[in-house]
Each structure stands twice: as C-alpha cells, then as structure tokens.
Coordinates of C-alpha atoms in Angstrom, one line a residue:
M1 CA 9.5 -11.6 9.0
Q2 CA 10.7 -11.6 12.5
H3 CA 9.3 -9.1 14.3
L4 CA 5.8 -9.6 13.3
H5 CA 4.8 -9.8 17.2
H6 CA 6.7 -6.0 18.0
L7 CA 6.2 -2.8 17.1
Y8 CA 8.8 -0.3 15.7
I9 CA 8.7 2.8 17.6
D10 CA 12.0 5.2 18.2
G11 CA 14.5 3.2 16.5
R12 CA 13.3 -0.1 18.7
W13 CA 11.2 -2.9 18.2
V14 CA 8.7 -3.2 21.1
S15 CA 6.0 -5.3 22.5
P16 CA 2.4 -3.5 22.3
E17 CA 1.2 -2.3 25.9
T18 CA -1.4 -4.9 25.6
P19 CA -0.5 -8.4 24.7
R20 CA -2.5 -10.5 22.1
L21 CA -2.3 -12.3 18.5
V22 CA -4.1 -12.0 15.7
D23 CA -4.0 -14.6 12.9
L24 CA -2.7 -14.0 9.2
I25 CA -4.4 -16.1 7.1
N26 CA -3.1 -17.1 3.5
P27 CA -5.7 -16.4 0.8
A28 CA -4.4 -18.7 -1.8
T29 CA -4.7 -21.8 0.9
E30 CA -7.0 -20.1 3.6
A31 CA -4.3 -21.1 6.5
V32 CA -2.8 -19.8 8.9
F33 CA 0.7 -19.0 8.0
A34 CA 1.7 -16.4 11.0
T35 CA 0.7 -14.1 13.6
F36 CA 1.1 -10.8 14.4
A37 CA 0.5 -8.2 17.5
P38 CA -1.7 -5.2 17.0
S39 CA -1.4 -2.0 19.1
D40 CA -3.8 -0.1 20.9
V41 CA -4.0 3.4 21.3
G42 CA -1.1 3.9 23.9
D43 CA 1.2 2.3 21.3
V44 CA 0.1 5.4 18.9
N45 CA 0.6 7.8 21.9
R46 CA 4.1 6.3 21.7
A47 CA 4.6 6.4 18.5
I48 CA 3.5 9.9 18.0
A49 CA 5.6 11.5 20.8
A50 CA 8.9 9.7 19.5
A51 CA 8.0 11.3 16.1
R52 CA 7.5 14.5 17.5
Q53 CA 10.3 14.3 19.4
A54 CA 12.4 13.4 16.8
F55 CA 11.3 16.1 14.5
G56 CA 12.9 19.3 15.2
A57 CA 16.5 17.2 14.4
Y58 CA 15.7 15.5 11.2
A59 CA 14.1 18.7 9.7
Q60 CA 17.4 20.3 10.0
T61 CA 18.9 17.4 7.9
T62 CA 20.6 18.6 4.4
R63 CA 19.6 17.5 1.1
R64 CA 22.4 15.7 1.0
E65 CA 21.9 13.7 4.5
R66 CA 18.1 12.8 3.2
L67 CA 19.8 11.5 -0.3
D68 CA 22.7 9.5 1.8
L69 CA 20.0 7.7 3.5
L70 CA 17.3 7.1 0.5
R71 CA 19.9 5.8 -0.8
A72 CA 21.0 3.4 1.4
I73 CA 17.0 2.5 1.9
V74 CA 17.3 1.2 -1.2
D75 CA 20.0 -0.2 -1.3
R76 CA 18.7 -2.1 1.7
Y77 CA 15.8 -2.7 -0.2
R78 CA 17.3 -4.3 -3.3
R79 CA 18.8 -7.0 -0.6
R80 CA 15.5 -7.7 0.7
T81 CA 13.9 -8.5 -2.3
D82 CA 13.3 -12.6 -1.8
D83 CA 12.1 -11.6 1.8
L84 CA 9.6 -9.1 0.3
V85 CA 8.1 -11.8 -2.5
E86 CA 8.0 -14.2 0.2
A87 CA 5.4 -11.6 2.0
A88 CA 3.5 -10.9 -0.8
L89 CA 3.1 -14.5 -1.5
L90 CA 2.0 -15.4 2.1
E91 CA -0.3 -12.6 3.0
M92 CA -2.0 -11.6 -0.6
G93 CA -1.2 -15.0 -2.4
A94 CA 0.2 -13.1 -5.2
P95 CA 1.6 -15.0 -8.1
L96 CA 5.2 -15.5 -8.3
T97 CA 5.7 -13.5 -11.0
L98 CA 3.5 -10.9 -9.7
A99 CA 5.1 -10.8 -6.6
R100 CA 8.5 -10.7 -8.3
E101 CA 8.3 -8.5 -11.2
R102 CA 5.7 -6.0 -10.0
Q103 CA 4.7 -6.0 -6.3
V104 CA 8.2 -5.8 -5.2
P105 CA 9.6 -3.4 -7.8
A106 CA 6.8 -1.2 -7.5
G107 CA 7.8 -0.3 -3.9
L108 CA 11.6 0.0 -5.3
I109 CA 10.5 2.6 -8.3
H110 CA 8.8 5.0 -5.7
L111 CA 11.9 4.8 -3.2
Q112 CA 14.0 5.9 -6.5
Q113 CA 11.5 8.4 -7.5
S114 CA 12.1 10.0 -4.3
I115 CA 15.8 10.4 -4.3
K116 CA 15.3 12.0 -7.9
S117 CA 13.1 14.5 -7.2
L118 CA 15.1 15.4 -4.0
E119 CA 17.8 15.7 -6.0
T120 CA 16.5 18.6 -8.0
Y121 CA 13.4 19.9 -5.7
Q122 CA 13.7 23.5 -5.0
F123 CA 13.3 24.4 -2.0
D124 CA 13.8 27.8 -2.0
T125 CA 12.1 30.4 -4.3
V126 CA 12.4 34.1 -5.2
L127 CA 8.7 35.5 -6.1
G128 CA 9.5 39.2 -6.5
S129 CA 11.2 40.5 -3.4
T130 CA 9.9 37.8 -2.0
L131 CA 11.5 34.6 -0.2
I132 CA 9.4 31.4 -0.4
T133 CA 11.0 28.4 1.8
R134 CA 8.9 25.4 1.5
E135 CA 9.6 23.5 5.2
P136 CA 8.7 20.0 6.2
I137 CA 5.2 20.1 7.4
G138 CA 5.9 17.8 10.8
V139 CA 4.6 14.7 11.6
C140 CA 3.0 12.6 9.3
G141 CA 0.6 9.5 9.7
L142 CA 0.4 7.3 7.0
I143 CA -2.3 5.0 6.4
T144 CA -2.0 2.0 3.9
P145 CA -4.0 -0.5 2.1
W146 CA -3.5 -3.7 1.1
N147 CA -3.7 -4.4 -2.4
W148 CA -0.3 -3.3 -3.4
P149 CA 1.5 -3.0 0.3
L150 CA 5.1 -2.0 -1.1
L151 CA 4.1 0.3 -3.6
Q152 CA 1.9 2.7 -1.2
I153 CA 4.1 2.4 1.5
A154 CA 7.1 3.5 -0.3
C155 CA 5.1 6.2 -1.8
K156 CA 4.5 7.3 1.2
V157 CA 7.4 7.2 3.7
G158 CA 10.0 8.1 1.1
P159 CA 8.9 11.7 -0.2
A160 CA 8.0 12.0 3.6
L161 CA 11.8 11.4 4.6
A162 CA 12.9 13.5 1.3
A163 CA 11.0 16.6 2.8
G164 CA 12.1 16.3 6.2
C165 CA 9.4 14.9 8.0
T166 CA 8.8 12.4 10.9
M167 CA 6.2 9.5 10.5
I168 CA 3.7 7.2 11.9
L169 CA 3.1 4.3 9.3
K170 CA -0.4 2.5 9.9
P171 CA -0.4 -0.5 7.1
S172 CA -3.5 -2.9 6.5
E173 CA -4.2 -5.7 9.2
L174 CA -4.0 -7.7 6.1
A175 CA -0.4 -7.1 5.1
P176 CA 1.7 -6.6 7.7
A177 CA 4.2 -8.8 7.3
S178 CA 5.4 -6.0 4.3
A179 CA 5.3 -3.2 6.5
S180 CA 7.2 -5.4 9.0
I181 CA 9.7 -6.1 6.8
F182 CA 10.2 -2.6 5.4
A183 CA 10.4 -1.2 8.5
E184 CA 13.7 -3.4 9.2
I185 CA 15.2 -2.4 6.3
L186 CA 14.5 1.5 7.6
H187 CA 16.5 0.3 10.4
E188 CA 19.4 -1.5 8.8
A189 CA 19.7 1.5 6.7
G190 CA 20.5 3.7 9.5
V191 CA 17.4 6.1 9.7
P192 CA 17.4 8.0 12.9
P193 CA 15.1 6.7 15.8
G194 CA 11.9 8.5 15.6
V195 CA 11.7 9.5 12.3
F196 CA 9.9 6.4 11.4
N197 CA 7.5 4.3 13.2
L198 CA 5.6 1.4 12.5
I199 CA 1.9 0.5 14.4
Q200 CA -0.2 -2.6 13.6
C201 CA -4.0 -2.7 14.0
D202 CA -6.7 -5.2 13.5
G203 CA -9.7 -3.0 13.5
P204 CA -10.5 1.2 13.3
T205 CA -9.4 2.1 16.8
V206 CA -5.6 2.8 16.0
G207 CA -6.4 4.7 13.0
Q208 CA -9.1 7.1 14.9
A209 CA -6.6 7.8 16.9
L210 CA -3.4 8.6 14.9
V211 CA -5.6 11.1 12.3
S212 CA -7.1 12.8 15.5
H213 CA -3.9 13.2 17.1
P214 CA -3.2 16.9 17.6
D215 CA 0.5 16.1 17.4
V216 CA -0.2 14.4 13.7
D217 CA 0.4 17.5 11.5
M218 CA -0.6 15.7 8.3
V219 CA -2.3 12.2 7.0
S220 CA -1.7 10.5 4.2
F221 CA -4.3 8.2 3.6
T222 CA -4.8 5.5 0.2
G223 CA -8.3 3.4 1.0
S224 CA -12.1 3.3 0.5
T225 CA -14.5 6.4 -0.3
H226 CA -16.0 5.4 3.3
T227 CA -13.2 5.2 5.4
G228 CA -11.7 8.5 3.9
I229 CA -14.7 10.6 5.0
V230 CA -14.5 9.2 8.5
V231 CA -10.4 10.4 8.3
A232 CA -11.4 13.6 7.0
K233 CA -14.1 14.3 9.6
A234 CA -11.5 12.8 12.5
A235 CA -8.7 15.3 11.3
A236 CA -10.8 18.1 11.1
D237 CA -10.7 19.8 14.2
T238 CA -7.1 19.7 14.6
L239 CA -7.2 22.1 10.9
K240 CA -4.0 19.2 10.0
R241 CA -3.8 18.7 6.1
V242 CA -5.4 15.3 4.9
H243 CA -4.5 13.9 1.6
Q244 CA -6.3 11.0 0.4
E245 CA -6.5 8.7 -2.7
L246 CA -10.3 6.9 -2.6
G247 CA -11.7 4.0 -4.5
G248 CA -14.0 4.0 -7.3
K249 CA -14.8 2.4 -10.1
S250 CA -12.6 3.3 -13.8
P251 CA -14.7 3.8 -17.5
N252 CA -12.3 2.4 -19.9
I253 CA -14.0 4.7 -23.0
L254 CA -13.7 3.1 -26.3
L255 CA -14.8 4.9 -29.8
D256 CA -15.4 3.4 -32.7
D257 CA -12.1 4.4 -34.4
A258 CA -10.1 2.9 -31.8
S259 CA -8.3 -0.8 -32.6
F260 CA -10.5 -3.2 -30.4
A261 CA -8.1 -5.9 -31.0
T262 CA -4.9 -3.4 -28.9
A263 CA -7.1 -1.7 -26.3
V264 CA -9.7 -4.4 -25.0
R265 CA -6.8 -6.8 -24.6
H266 CA -4.5 -4.3 -22.7
G267 CA -7.8 -3.6 -20.7
A268 CA -9.0 -6.8 -19.6
Y269 CA -5.4 -7.5 -18.9
A270 CA -5.0 -4.1 -16.7
C271 CA -8.6 -5.8 -15.1
F272 CA -7.3 -9.4 -14.1
A273 CA -3.9 -8.2 -12.8
N274 CA -3.2 -8.2 -8.9
S275 CA -6.7 -10.7 -9.4
G276 CA -8.5 -7.5 -10.0
Q277 CA -7.3 -5.4 -7.0
S278 CA -6.0 -2.1 -8.1
C279 CA -7.3 1.1 -7.7
D280 CA -6.8 2.1 -11.4
A281 CA -8.4 -1.2 -12.8
P282 CA -10.1 -0.2 -15.9
T283 CA -13.1 -2.2 -15.2
R284 CA -16.0 -0.7 -16.6
L285 CA -15.5 -1.2 -20.5
L286 CA -17.7 1.2 -22.6
V287 CA -17.5 0.9 -26.0
P288 CA -20.0 1.5 -28.9
A289 CA -23.8 -0.7 -28.9
H290 CA -22.6 -2.3 -32.4
R291 CA -18.7 -3.0 -31.4
Q292 CA -20.0 -4.9 -28.2
P293 CA -19.9 -8.6 -29.3
E294 CA -16.5 -8.2 -30.7
A295 CA -15.3 -6.0 -27.4
A296 CA -17.3 -8.9 -26.0
A297 CA -14.9 -11.4 -27.6
I298 CA -12.0 -10.2 -27.1
A299 CA -12.2 -9.8 -23.2
K300 CA -13.7 -13.8 -23.1
S301 CA -10.3 -14.9 -25.0
I302 CA -8.1 -13.0 -22.6
A303 CA -10.3 -14.8 -19.6
E304 CA -9.8 -17.9 -21.6
E305 CA -5.5 -17.5 -21.2
L306 CA -5.4 -16.8 -17.6
V307 CA -4.2 -19.9 -15.4
V308 CA -5.7 -19.7 -11.8
G309 CA -3.2 -22.2 -9.4
E310 CA -0.6 -22.7 -6.9
P311 CA 0.6 -18.9 -6.4
R312 CA 4.4 -20.3 -6.5
S313 CA 4.4 -22.2 -9.8
L314 CA 5.6 -20.1 -12.3
L315 CA 2.8 -20.9 -14.9
T316 CA 0.0 -19.3 -12.5
T317 CA -1.6 -16.0 -13.8
L318 CA -4.1 -15.1 -11.4
G319 CA -4.6 -15.4 -8.1
P320 CA -6.8 -15.1 -5.3
V321 CA -8.6 -12.3 -3.9
A322 CA -7.1 -10.9 -0.7
N323 CA -9.9 -12.2 2.1
K324 CA -13.0 -13.8 2.7
A325 CA -14.7 -10.5 2.9
Q326 CA -13.5 -9.1 -0.6
F327 CA -14.6 -12.5 -2.0
A328 CA -17.5 -12.3 -0.6
R329 CA -18.1 -8.8 -2.2
V330 CA -17.1 -9.5 -5.8
Q331 CA -19.5 -12.5 -4.9
S332 CA -22.2 -10.1 -4.9
T333 CA -21.7 -7.8 -7.6
H334 CA -23.6 -9.2 -10.1
P335 CA -25.5 -12.3 -8.2
R336 CA -28.0 -13.2 -11.2
K337 CA -24.8 -13.6 -13.6
T338 CA -23.1 -15.9 -11.4
A339 CA -23.8 -19.4 -10.4
G340 CA -21.4 -22.2 -8.1
S341 CA -19.1 -21.7 -5.6
G342 CA -17.5 -18.9 -7.2
L343 CA -14.1 -21.0 -7.0
A344 CA -12.4 -21.8 -10.5
R345 CA -12.6 -25.4 -11.0
R346 CA -10.8 -28.3 -9.4
W347 CA -10.2 -26.0 -6.7
D348 CA -11.8 -26.4 -3.3
R349 CA -9.9 -23.3 -1.0
G350 CA -8.2 -19.9 -1.9

C-alpha cells in the first residue's frame, strides 16, 4: 500500500492535481489505518488521454504478446498474495480465512480465466462470403465495488487486456488499497504505459466525468441499481457501450421434495459468507408454508455456528459489514424484529 497517496497514470505514479487526503477506516476496529489521495476531474482527463494515446499501439499487439502479459500479471499477483490479504483485512475487516481462501483467490481465478479465453478465442470468423473480425472497442472505463474488490477488478481488467483495450479503473473509495496493490502488480508485470490507469475518488464527481467523457468508448459498472441508472444516463449522450451488473435481492426457492438439511444449510452459509455482502447471496429463502419451521430451525443452527471476532483470528468466520452506512442500512431492514445495538455480544465496536 505504498502508493495510496498517488494515482497511476501513463505508466507512472503521480500526485493528484488537487492535494488532499481521505481517511481509510478499518471496519473491524473503526480506527483509521491509512489515508489515500482522491482524484479530481483533471486527473480523470489525464488518465483518459493516456489511455487514448496508448490504444493505437496496444490494439495491434498479438495474441501471444497479450498472453505473455497476462501470465506475467498472474505470476506477480501470486507473489503479492500476502499484501493483498492484508489489504482485505484492513479495508474490509475480512476474516483471515475469507481473505486468504476466497477474496484474494477470486481475483486470481478471473485472471486465469482471461488467459484461458484468450488462448482459444476466435477473433476472425467466416460467415458465408463475409469475414467478421472482432476488434478491441477502445478505451474502457471500469468502475468496481467494495464487496469483492479484487474479483471485480480482475474480471474487468483481465478481459480488457485480453481484448486489446486500454482502460481507466475507478475502484470504490472504500477499497482503494486493493486497487493500488493491483496497479503495482500490473506495473511490475510490464503493462505498457497508458494501457492501464488508476484513479481514486471519494464521491460521484470523478465517476460522472469518466462515464460521460467522449473519449471513453465503453463503461463497465458494478454497483447499485440507482447508480447504474445514473451511469446509463451519463453515457447516453456519447452513445458508448455500457455493461452493468446491478444489485438486487436473490430468491432461494426450495420445493417440497428438496433435501432441506442440505439446501437450507448451503443457502444459509452463502448468505453469511462475506458478512452477507455478495450480489449473489440467496437472501430470500422461499419454502412451502408447512416446512417453514423446519427451514427456520436449520438456518438458526447455522447462524449459531458462526464465530464473530478479531479478523486475524483463524477461529473467526464472520467479520463486520464494510462501513457505518452499510451497518445502518442493515439495522433499518427489520426495525421491529431487532433490538439492542446490533453489535455482537462482547463487542463495543466493529
């Protein structure tokens, strides 16, 4: 996390145009563990200009050159595992086992999948008498969330590199440390200047400037439905392609002939994983009315197995939610069915 006070633009670590620092809070302790330097609109424009300048050359690279680059990134990613785990512990409060076994490996899996896809991808196909050539779309604006930061960064950056695109990554302001280390990994792997650029932010201004810019050809956004609507509107005037993965509530429907001992157990674990902060968490369990008591009893037993504690302890299986706003949102979901502070017993913070 040595570059949290810098942005990564055109192959160099640079200072933001407007110098200021924002505190980063460890959600497990509610203490400041670092500060980061956010971007402003001028920094966004610099990053886009660098990506546009680099696109011509990078789009002409061969499949072999891109494969070599992605393999170098995977190698450096593996070497930085401990640093990435530490970032997940600090900025997410993720339990050590979750960080080491799921959060960090999730990013690696997506990078490896990008390699696998590129190895066999057909850029040229013949349809009748027509040759169809798939070309890189151009400069991509990548906006990622805080709940699975490395997974989301890797599953956007990896395919963009494989396709021959250049890009600007804007991670969540709640997870800048993971993104900064990821940028270090790409720099160490030899990504050409301007191909990958990192901007940080602490509000909507930077994202708005990124998605509305005429030199950005495509936007990939993962986040809330509300923000997705804003992104789509901002991108509409320049007719850029927009790909979105938006939030929602996932139903888990069990029919009468299901094995409840297995299905409810799997569903409950999937809900509690990552402190419930997953877009695919099956948070609405729908069962036949006459089997509701059985399902509730099984889910209750799973909840009682969870261990809330210090994230660095190997015994801890459930960490905090990511921030105070998220905590308040959870507390307001069922106000009539909860009581007390909402904190686990024996804990006065986190």
